Short mmCIF file of C-alpha atoms in Angstrom, two decimals:
data_model
loop_
_atom_site.label_atom_id
_atom_site.label_comp_id
_atom_site.label_asym_id
_atom_site.label_seq_id
_atom_site.Cartn_x
_atom_site.Cartn_y
_atom_site.Cartn_z
CA MET A 1 85.33 154.36 -79.95
CA ALA A 2 87.42 154.97 -83.09
CA LYS A 3 84.97 153.01 -85.25
CA PHE A 4 82.12 155.36 -84.32
CA ILE A 5 84.25 158.44 -84.86
CA GLY A 6 85.28 157.05 -88.26
CA ALA A 7 81.68 156.39 -89.19
CA ILE A 8 80.57 159.90 -88.25
CA LEU A 9 83.42 161.57 -90.13
CA GLY A 10 82.81 159.36 -93.15
CA PHE A 11 79.13 160.25 -93.20
CA LEU A 12 79.83 163.97 -92.94
CA VAL A 13 82.37 163.83 -95.76
CA GLY A 14 80.74 161.43 -98.21
CA GLY A 15 77.47 160.05 -96.90
CA PRO A 16 76.51 156.45 -96.02
CA LEU A 17 79.14 154.74 -98.18
CA LEU A 18 82.09 156.55 -96.60
CA ALA A 19 80.42 156.14 -93.24
CA LEU A 20 80.71 152.34 -93.64
CA LEU A 21 84.31 152.69 -94.74
CA GLY A 22 85.09 154.92 -91.76
CA PHE A 23 83.45 152.40 -89.45
CA ALA A 24 85.60 149.56 -90.85
CA VAL A 25 88.83 151.52 -90.58
CA GLY A 26 87.96 152.59 -87.05
CA THR A 27 87.26 148.99 -86.07
CA PHE A 28 90.72 147.91 -87.14
CA PHE A 29 92.20 150.86 -85.22
CA ASP A 30 90.30 149.89 -82.07
CA ARG A 31 91.56 146.33 -82.29
CA GLY A 32 95.15 147.42 -82.83
CA LEU A 33 94.98 149.90 -79.97
CA GLY A 34 93.45 147.31 -77.66
CA GLN A 35 96.20 144.82 -78.47
CA ALA A 36 98.88 147.44 -77.92
CA MET A 37 97.38 148.46 -74.59
CA ARG A 38 97.17 144.85 -73.43
CA PHE A 39 100.76 144.25 -74.44
CA ASN A 40 102.03 147.35 -72.71
CA TYR A 41 100.02 146.62 -69.59
CA GLY A 42 101.32 143.06 -69.41
CA ALA A 43 104.91 144.16 -69.96
CA GLY A 44 104.52 146.93 -67.40
CA ARG A 45 103.04 144.62 -64.81
CA GLU A 46 105.82 142.10 -65.34
CA ARG A 47 108.40 144.82 -64.68
CA ILE A 48 106.54 145.97 -61.56
CA GLN A 49 106.37 142.40 -60.26
CA GLY A 50 110.10 141.95 -60.84
CA VAL A 51 111.02 145.18 -59.05
CA PHE A 52 108.66 144.34 -56.17
CA PHE A 53 110.20 140.88 -55.74
CA ASP A 54 113.77 142.18 -55.95
CA THR A 55 113.07 144.98 -53.48
CA VAL A 56 111.45 142.72 -50.90
CA PHE A 57 114.30 140.23 -50.72
CA ARG A 58 117.16 142.68 -51.12
CA VAL A 59 115.80 144.85 -48.32
CA MET A 60 115.22 141.70 -46.26
CA GLY A 61 118.92 140.90 -46.67
CA HIS A 62 119.77 144.46 -45.72
CA ILE A 63 117.61 144.20 -42.60
CA ALA A 64 119.26 140.90 -41.64
CA LYS A 65 122.65 142.62 -41.89
CA ALA A 66 121.46 145.59 -39.83
CA ASP A 67 123.44 144.56 -36.74
CA GLY A 68 126.64 144.07 -38.75
CA ARG A 69 126.36 140.40 -39.64
CA VAL A 70 123.83 137.83 -40.81
CA CYS A 71 123.46 135.19 -38.11
CA GLU A 72 122.30 131.61 -38.58
CA SER A 73 118.90 132.29 -37.05
CA GLU A 74 118.25 135.09 -39.58
CA VAL A 75 119.23 132.80 -42.46
CA ALA A 76 116.93 130.09 -41.09
CA GLN A 77 114.15 132.64 -40.68
CA THR A 78 114.54 133.77 -44.28
CA GLU A 79 114.58 130.16 -45.49
CA ALA A 80 111.35 129.59 -43.56
CA ILE A 81 109.75 132.65 -45.19
CA ILE A 82 110.81 131.48 -48.65
CA SER A 83 109.32 128.04 -47.94
CA GLN A 84 106.18 129.62 -46.50
CA LEU A 85 105.71 131.57 -49.72
CA GLY A 86 105.99 128.31 -51.63
CA LEU A 87 108.98 129.43 -53.70
CA THR A 88 110.69 126.53 -55.45
CA GLY A 89 113.27 125.94 -58.15
CA SER A 90 114.65 129.00 -59.90
CA ARG A 91 112.23 131.31 -58.08
CA ARG A 92 113.58 130.14 -54.74
CA GLN A 93 117.15 130.65 -55.95
CA ASP A 94 116.24 134.13 -57.16
CA ALA A 95 114.96 135.00 -53.68
CA ILE A 96 118.15 133.67 -52.05
CA ASP A 97 120.33 135.58 -54.54
CA ARG A 98 118.47 138.85 -53.91
CA PHE A 99 118.73 138.31 -50.16
CA LYS A 100 122.49 137.82 -50.46
CA GLU A 101 122.79 140.95 -52.61
CA GLY A 102 120.99 142.96 -49.97
CA SER A 103 123.27 141.65 -47.23
CA GLU A 104 126.43 142.76 -49.05
CA ASN A 105 128.32 145.74 -47.62
CA SER A 106 128.08 147.39 -51.04
CA PHE A 107 124.26 147.37 -51.05
CA GLU A 108 122.66 150.81 -50.96
CA LEU A 109 119.05 151.18 -49.90
CA GLU A 110 118.31 154.48 -51.62
CA PRO A 111 118.94 153.36 -55.25
CA GLN A 112 116.83 150.23 -54.67
CA MET A 113 113.97 152.31 -53.33
CA ALA A 114 114.36 154.75 -56.22
CA ASP A 115 113.89 151.83 -58.64
CA PHE A 116 110.79 150.74 -56.77
CA MET A 117 109.30 154.23 -56.65
CA GLU A 118 109.83 154.57 -60.39
CA VAL A 119 107.22 151.85 -60.96
CA ALA A 120 105.07 152.50 -57.87
CA LYS A 121 104.94 156.29 -57.61
CA SER A 122 101.27 156.33 -58.64
CA GLN A 123 100.37 153.09 -56.83
CA PRO A 124 99.73 153.77 -53.11
CA LEU A 125 98.41 150.23 -52.57
CA LEU A 126 101.59 148.75 -54.02
CA ARG A 127 103.73 150.90 -51.71
CA GLN A 128 101.66 149.88 -48.71
CA MET A 129 101.95 146.19 -49.62
CA LEU A 130 105.73 146.46 -49.89
CA LEU A 131 105.96 148.03 -46.45
CA GLN A 132 103.53 145.50 -44.98
CA ALA A 133 105.46 142.59 -46.50
CA LEU A 134 108.72 143.89 -45.02
CA LEU A 135 107.11 144.41 -41.61
CA THR A 136 105.57 140.94 -41.68
CA MET A 137 108.90 139.36 -42.57
CA ALA A 138 110.89 141.44 -40.09
CA LEU A 139 108.46 140.44 -37.33
CA ALA A 140 108.49 136.74 -38.28
CA ASP A 141 110.53 135.92 -35.18
CA GLY A 142 108.19 137.94 -32.95
CA GLU A 143 110.37 141.01 -32.47
CA MET A 144 112.10 143.82 -34.33
CA ALA A 145 115.50 145.09 -33.22
CA ALA A 146 116.19 148.81 -33.17
CA ALA A 147 118.55 148.59 -36.15
CA GLU A 148 115.94 146.64 -38.13
CA ARG A 149 113.25 149.15 -37.28
CA ASP A 150 115.52 151.98 -38.39
CA ILE A 151 115.84 150.45 -41.86
CA VAL A 152 112.10 149.81 -42.24
CA THR A 153 111.44 153.37 -41.05
CA ARG A 154 113.79 154.65 -43.76
CA VAL A 155 111.93 152.54 -46.31
CA ALA A 156 108.67 154.11 -45.14
CA GLY A 157 110.23 157.53 -45.65
CA TYR A 158 111.26 156.69 -49.22
CA LEU A 159 107.70 155.49 -49.84
CA GLY A 160 106.29 158.79 -48.63
CA VAL A 161 104.69 157.31 -45.52
CA SER A 162 104.54 159.71 -42.58
CA ALA A 163 105.89 158.72 -39.16
CA LYS A 164 102.33 158.68 -37.79
CA ASP A 165 101.01 156.43 -40.57
CA PHE A 166 104.04 154.14 -40.27
CA GLN A 167 103.47 153.69 -36.54
CA ARG A 168 99.78 153.00 -37.18
CA LEU A 169 100.61 150.35 -39.79
CA LEU A 170 103.23 148.80 -37.50
CA ASP A 171 100.69 148.62 -34.65
CA MET A 172 98.17 146.98 -36.97
CA VAL A 173 100.62 144.40 -38.33
CA MET A 174 101.81 143.52 -34.82
CA ALA A 175 98.22 143.25 -33.57
CA GLN A 176 97.15 141.08 -36.50
CA ARG A 177 99.81 138.48 -35.75
CA GLY A 178 98.40 135.51 -33.92
CA PHE A 179 94.77 135.86 -34.95
CA ASN A 180 93.52 132.86 -36.90
CA SER A 181 90.47 131.96 -38.92
CA SER A 182 89.33 129.13 -36.66
CA GLY A 183 87.31 131.44 -34.46
CA ALA A 184 88.26 129.29 -31.46
CA TYR A 185 87.69 131.92 -28.79
CA GLY A 186 85.89 131.21 -25.57
CA GLN A 187 82.93 133.06 -24.13
CA ASP A 188 85.17 135.21 -21.93
CA VAL A 189 87.58 137.22 -24.03
CA SER A 190 90.15 139.29 -22.20
CA GLY A 191 90.20 143.05 -22.52
CA SER A 192 93.73 142.94 -23.94
CA GLU A 193 92.61 140.51 -26.65
CA LEU A 194 89.77 142.81 -27.64
CA LYS A 195 92.09 145.81 -27.65
CA ARG A 196 94.45 143.96 -29.95
CA ALA A 197 91.54 143.07 -32.26
CA TYR A 198 90.60 146.75 -32.54
CA GLN A 199 94.23 147.60 -33.33
CA ALA A 200 94.26 144.86 -35.98
CA ILE A 201 91.33 146.54 -37.74
CA GLY A 202 92.79 150.00 -37.17
CA VAL A 203 89.92 151.62 -35.24
CA GLU A 204 89.35 152.87 -31.71
CA GLU A 205 87.27 150.84 -29.27
CA SER A 206 84.73 153.67 -29.35
CA ALA A 207 84.11 153.16 -33.09
CA SER A 208 80.51 152.56 -34.10
CA ASP A 209 79.43 149.32 -35.74
CA ALA A 210 79.28 151.14 -39.09
CA GLU A 211 82.81 152.55 -38.67
CA LEU A 212 84.16 149.15 -37.67
CA LYS A 213 82.54 147.49 -40.67
CA ARG A 214 83.80 150.18 -43.04
CA ALA A 215 87.39 149.82 -41.78
CA TYR A 216 87.15 146.02 -42.05
CA ARG A 217 85.85 146.15 -45.63
CA LYS A 218 88.58 148.58 -46.65
CA LEU A 219 91.28 146.27 -45.27
CA MET A 220 89.78 143.22 -46.97
CA SER A 221 89.59 145.11 -50.25
CA GLN A 222 93.24 146.10 -49.95
CA HIS A 223 94.20 142.44 -49.51
CA HIS A 224 92.09 141.05 -52.34
CA PRO A 225 94.37 138.87 -54.53
CA ASP A 226 92.93 139.99 -57.87
CA LYS A 227 93.39 143.66 -57.01
CA LEU A 228 96.95 143.15 -55.76
CA ILE A 229 98.02 141.10 -58.78
CA ALA A 230 96.52 143.74 -61.08
CA LYS A 231 98.59 146.38 -59.29
CA GLY A 232 101.80 144.39 -59.82
CA VAL A 233 102.27 142.36 -56.64
CA PRO A 234 103.88 139.02 -57.67
CA GLU A 235 101.57 136.04 -57.39
CA ASP A 236 104.01 134.17 -55.19
CA MET A 237 103.79 137.00 -52.64
CA MET A 238 100.03 136.51 -52.34
CA LYS A 239 100.42 134.16 -49.38
CA ILE A 240 101.30 137.13 -47.17
CA ALA A 241 98.16 138.98 -48.28
CA THR A 242 96.02 135.86 -47.84
CA GLU A 243 97.28 135.25 -44.32
CA LYS A 244 96.76 138.91 -43.44
CA ALA A 245 93.20 138.72 -44.74
CA GLN A 246 92.58 135.66 -42.54
CA GLU A 247 93.96 137.47 -39.49
CA ILE A 248 91.83 140.55 -40.22
CA GLN A 249 88.76 138.35 -40.68
CA ALA A 250 89.39 136.58 -37.37
CA ALA A 251 89.85 139.87 -35.51
CA TYR A 252 86.66 141.28 -37.01
CA ASP A 253 84.67 138.13 -36.21
CA LEU A 254 85.86 138.33 -32.60
CA LEU A 255 84.73 141.96 -32.31
CA LYS A 256 81.36 141.25 -33.93
CA LYS A 257 80.75 138.36 -31.55
CA ASN A 258 81.72 140.46 -28.55
CA ARG A 259 79.52 143.38 -29.59
CA ALA A 260 76.54 141.09 -30.20
CA ALA A 261 76.87 139.49 -26.77
#
C-alpha cells in the first residue's frame, strides 16, 4: 500500500521520476512494516500460548485442591491427561509445576484469570476453548464435584460467560463424552442416545436439517486446529480440540443417519 501512495505523491510533486522514487521508498516501507507485524504477531501469539498453558494447569491444580487436599486419584488423573496430551520432557515438567502451583494454598484464582483476560479479552474463541479444556479435564473421571463445579463456574464468570451459556456448554461437553468416530451404532438407537447427540451439537430435537447442519459446521469451525493455533491455543493442547471434533462428528453422523432412516 505504501509503495502506491509514495508513487502517487511523487508524481504529484515532481512527475514520473519522483513517482518511481516514491514507489521504491514505499516498497521498502511495506517490507519493513510487514516484517514488524509478523514479529509482533509471533511474539504476541507466543505470550498468549504461554498464558493459556499456565492458566489451564494452574486452575486444574486449584480444582484438584477444591475439597481441601489433592488425593492420589486426582494426581493420577492429571498424569493421565498430561500423557494424553503427549507432553514430554520439559513441557511435561512445566505442566506438573503449574499444577502444583495451582494446588498451593497461596494460589489465587482472580489474578490468574486477570492475566488470561489481558491477552484474551478480544478473543471469544480463546476464552471458550479455555473453559472447554477445563471442563473436559474436570470431567475426565466422569463426574464433577460441587466444589469443582464452583471453581469452573467462577472461571466462567471471569471470562464473561453467563450462567445460561455456561450451563449450555457444560451440557454439550458432557453429552459429547463417549461419542466416537467409528460410527458403530446399530439400527435401533435409543431415544436417550439421540437426545444426547442433539445436546452434543447444541440444538433442540425439533431443529430442522438446515439448523442442525449450521450448528454442526459452527462447532467444527471452532475446533479447527489452524484457527485455534492462530488464536493462541498451544499446539500441544490441540489433542483436546481434535477429540472434541471427533465426538461432534460422531454425534452429527448418528443424527444424520437417524433422520435419513
